[in-house]
Amino acid sequence: MGKPVYTVEAEPDGRWWSLQCVQVPAAISQVAELNQAAETIREAIAWIEGIDPGSFDVELIEKGAGGS
């Protein structure tokens, strides 16, 4: 059985990317570069859910600016 997967929406917000987890709406963050998103939001999800950051995977979905 694989790890649970949390879906994260990344939306451009000026010079930043705003991040929000679909399953854990309180897990929000912001990054300057999209390649920082998975690690940054992983920490937020783990903290809010009280779980190990390595115990799940993150699926990133780009919205706006070329995404859906």
mmCIF file of C-alpha atoms in Angstrom:
data_model
loop_
_atom_site.group_PDB
_atom_site.id
_atom_site.type_symbol
_atom_site.label_atom_id
_atom_site.label_comp_id
_atom_site.label_asym_id
_atom_site.label_seq_id
_atom_site.Cartn_x
_atom_site.Cartn_y
_atom_site.Cartn_z
ATOM 1 C CA MET A 1 0.000 0.000 0.000
ATOM 2 C CA GLY A 2 1.396 3.390 -1.017
ATOM 3 C CA LYS A 3 1.618 6.590 0.924
ATOM 4 C CA PRO A 4 -1.386 8.907 1.097
ATOM 5 C CA VAL A 5 -1.272 11.720 -1.462
ATOM 6 C CA TYR A 6 -2.217 15.293 -0.599
ATOM 7 C CA THR A 7 -3.250 17.527 -3.503
ATOM 8 C CA VAL A 8 -1.877 21.061 -3.422
ATOM 9 C CA GLU A 9 -3.034 23.898 -5.642
ATOM 10 C CA ALA A 10 -0.380 26.456 -6.608
ATOM 11 C CA GLU A 11 -1.620 29.771 -7.935
ATOM 12 C CA PRO A 12 0.497 32.727 -9.071
ATOM 13 C CA ASP A 13 0.120 35.748 -6.800
ATOM 14 C CA GLY A 14 2.266 38.612 -8.032
ATOM 15 C CA ARG A 15 5.898 37.563 -7.649
ATOM 16 C CA TRP A 16 4.910 34.632 -5.431
ATOM 17 C CA TRP A 17 3.060 31.331 -5.658
ATOM 18 C CA SER A 18 0.241 30.817 -3.151
ATOM 19 C CA LEU A 19 -0.165 27.215 -2.031
ATOM 20 C CA GLN A 20 -3.165 25.504 -0.432
ATOM 21 C CA CYS A 21 -3.800 21.840 0.283
ATOM 22 C CA VAL A 22 -7.184 20.604 -0.950
ATOM 23 C CA GLN A 23 -7.602 18.006 1.812
ATOM 24 C CA VAL A 24 -6.249 20.281 4.591
ATOM 25 C CA PRO A 25 -7.430 23.811 3.708
ATOM 26 C CA ALA A 26 -5.646 25.297 6.729
ATOM 27 C CA ALA A 27 -2.334 24.165 5.193
ATOM 28 C CA ILE A 28 -1.336 27.241 3.226
ATOM 29 C CA SER A 29 2.014 28.708 2.309
ATOM 30 C CA GLN A 30 3.781 30.906 -0.207
ATOM 31 C CA VAL A 31 6.966 30.416 -2.216
ATOM 32 C CA ALA A 32 8.970 32.553 -4.615
ATOM 33 C CA GLU A 33 9.739 29.657 -6.958
ATOM 34 C CA LEU A 34 7.490 26.736 -7.785
ATOM 35 C CA ASN A 35 10.313 24.228 -7.284
ATOM 36 C CA GLN A 36 10.154 25.086 -3.540
ATOM 37 C CA ALA A 37 6.438 24.299 -3.263
ATOM 38 C CA ALA A 38 6.392 20.582 -2.402
ATOM 39 C CA GLU A 39 8.887 20.840 0.452
ATOM 40 C CA THR A 40 7.324 23.992 1.879
ATOM 41 C CA ILE A 41 3.710 22.811 1.842
ATOM 42 C CA ARG A 42 4.763 19.364 3.099
ATOM 43 C CA GLU A 43 5.951 21.029 6.315
ATOM 44 C CA ALA A 44 2.639 22.885 6.710
ATOM 45 C CA ILE A 45 0.555 19.740 6.139
ATOM 46 C CA ALA A 46 2.664 17.693 8.560
ATOM 47 C CA TRP A 47 2.468 20.348 11.269
ATOM 48 C CA ILE A 48 -1.308 20.775 11.038
ATOM 49 C CA GLU A 49 -2.042 17.046 10.758
ATOM 50 C CA GLY A 50 0.542 16.065 13.379
ATOM 51 C CA ILE A 51 2.193 13.532 11.077
ATOM 52 C CA ASP A 52 5.696 12.840 9.816
ATOM 53 C CA PRO A 53 6.561 14.887 6.708
ATOM 54 C CA GLY A 54 7.916 11.767 5.025
ATOM 55 C CA SER A 55 4.725 9.753 5.581
ATOM 56 C CA PHE A 56 2.849 11.153 2.568
ATOM 57 C CA ASP A 57 3.319 12.398 -0.976
ATOM 58 C CA VAL A 58 2.346 15.765 -2.466
ATOM 59 C CA GLU A 59 0.705 16.252 -5.861
ATOM 60 C CA LEU A 60 1.116 19.814 -7.104
ATOM 61 C CA ILE A 61 -1.454 21.341 -9.468
ATOM 62 C CA GLU A 62 -0.700 24.689 -11.119
ATOM 63 C CA LYS A 63 -3.652 27.031 -11.451
ATOM 64 C CA GLY A 64 -3.759 30.181 -13.557
ATOM 65 C CA ALA A 65 -0.742 31.301 -15.619
ATOM 66 C CA GLY A 66 -0.691 28.292 -17.921
ATOM 67 C CA GLY A 67 -2.250 25.820 -15.451
ATOM 68 C CA SER A 68 -5.916 24.860 -15.223
#
